[in-house]
C-alpha atoms as one frame of an Amber mdcrd trajectory, in Angstrom:
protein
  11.046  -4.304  13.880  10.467  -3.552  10.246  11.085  -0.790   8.074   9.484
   0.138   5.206  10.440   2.359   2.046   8.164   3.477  -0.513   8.783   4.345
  -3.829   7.212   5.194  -7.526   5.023   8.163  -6.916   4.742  11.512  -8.954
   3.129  13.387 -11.655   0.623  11.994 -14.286  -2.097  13.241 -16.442  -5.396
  11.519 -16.600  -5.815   8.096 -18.082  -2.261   7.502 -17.352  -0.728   4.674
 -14.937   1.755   4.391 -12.012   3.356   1.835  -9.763   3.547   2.168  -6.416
   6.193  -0.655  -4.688   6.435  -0.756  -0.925   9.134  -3.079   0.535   9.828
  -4.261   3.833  12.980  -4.952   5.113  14.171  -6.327   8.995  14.970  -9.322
  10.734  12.990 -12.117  12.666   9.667 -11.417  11.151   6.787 -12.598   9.309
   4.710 -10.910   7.176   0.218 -11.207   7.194  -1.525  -8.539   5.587  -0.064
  -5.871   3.340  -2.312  -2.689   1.311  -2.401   0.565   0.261  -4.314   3.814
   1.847  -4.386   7.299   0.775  -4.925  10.416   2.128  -5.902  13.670   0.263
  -5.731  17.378   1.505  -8.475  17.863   4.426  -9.414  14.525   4.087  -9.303
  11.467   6.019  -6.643   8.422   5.526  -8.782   5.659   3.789  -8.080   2.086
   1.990  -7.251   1.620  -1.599  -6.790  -2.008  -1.374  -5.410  -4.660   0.402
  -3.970  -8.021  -0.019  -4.237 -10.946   2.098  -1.477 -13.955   3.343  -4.112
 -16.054   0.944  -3.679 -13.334  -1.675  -7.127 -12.467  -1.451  -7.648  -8.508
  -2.505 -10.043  -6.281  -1.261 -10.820  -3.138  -2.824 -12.438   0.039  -2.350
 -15.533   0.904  -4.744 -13.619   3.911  -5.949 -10.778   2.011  -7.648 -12.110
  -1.165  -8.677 -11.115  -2.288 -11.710  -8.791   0.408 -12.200  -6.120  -0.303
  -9.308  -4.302  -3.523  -8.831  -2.955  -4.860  -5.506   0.033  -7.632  -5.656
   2.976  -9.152  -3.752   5.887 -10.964  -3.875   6.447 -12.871  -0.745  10.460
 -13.304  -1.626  10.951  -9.607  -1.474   8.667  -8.907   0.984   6.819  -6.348
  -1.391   3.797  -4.886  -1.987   2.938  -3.142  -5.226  -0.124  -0.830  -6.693
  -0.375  -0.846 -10.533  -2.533   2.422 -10.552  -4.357   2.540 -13.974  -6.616
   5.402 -15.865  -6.059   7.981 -12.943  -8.022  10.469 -12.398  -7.708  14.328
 -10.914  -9.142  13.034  -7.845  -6.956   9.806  -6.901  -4.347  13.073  -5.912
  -3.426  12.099  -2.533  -0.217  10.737  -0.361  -0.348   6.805  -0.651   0.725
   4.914   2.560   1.709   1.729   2.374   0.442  -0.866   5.449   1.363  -3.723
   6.678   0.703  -6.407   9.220   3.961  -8.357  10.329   4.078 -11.074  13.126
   7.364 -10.017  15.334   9.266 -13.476  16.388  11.226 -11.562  18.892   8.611
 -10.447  20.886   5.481 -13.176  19.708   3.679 -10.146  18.737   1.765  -8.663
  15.451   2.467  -5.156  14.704   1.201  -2.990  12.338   3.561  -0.773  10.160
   3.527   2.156   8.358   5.392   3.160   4.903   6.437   7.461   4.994   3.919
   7.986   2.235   4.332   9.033  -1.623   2.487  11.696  -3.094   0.410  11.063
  -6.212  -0.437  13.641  -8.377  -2.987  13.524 -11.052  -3.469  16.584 -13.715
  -6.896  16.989 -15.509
């Protein structure tokens, strides 16, 4: 199994910047995919970004060139630099990741417990 913890949400004003990080911790396991999704009041849970075993990104339209997606494979760790926010980037951010399960020869899909970010206009 893996666990992740979440970490370096909070308060900022427009045009301001956070970092998200996101690590994973267990044993026997192998991490694929890794990425970011958000969910805002009455809303549905959606993709910010995502980053690839190749280190490919994808993005959504909404934060392109504003939100950056990186890892560091020795930590097992995802992070979002979040850049020029805006009032409506308020959400909870969830981190996601894919991780290949030696024990049982499976991939599993795992969720982080979410970090609110909160963006004042």
């Amino acid at each position: 199994q893996v666990q992740l913890v979440e970490s370096g949400g909070g308060w900022v004003q427009a045009g301001g910047s956070l970092r998200l990080s996101c690590g994973a911790t267990g044993s026997r396991f192998r991490i694929n995919n890794m990425g970011w999704y958000r969910q805002a009041p009455g809303k549905q849970r959606e993709l910010v970004a995502r980053i690839f075993s190749s280190d490919s990104t994808t993005y959504a339209d909404f934060v392109k060139g504003r939100f950056t997606v990186s890892r560091d494979n020795a930590k097992n760790t995802v992070y979002l630099q979040m850049d020029s926010l805006k009032p409506e980037d308020t959400a909870v951010y969830y981190c996601n990741v894919g991780a290949y399960i030696y024990s049982d020869l499976r991939a599993h899909e795992y969720w982080g417990q979410g970090t609110q970010v909160t963006v004042s206009s």
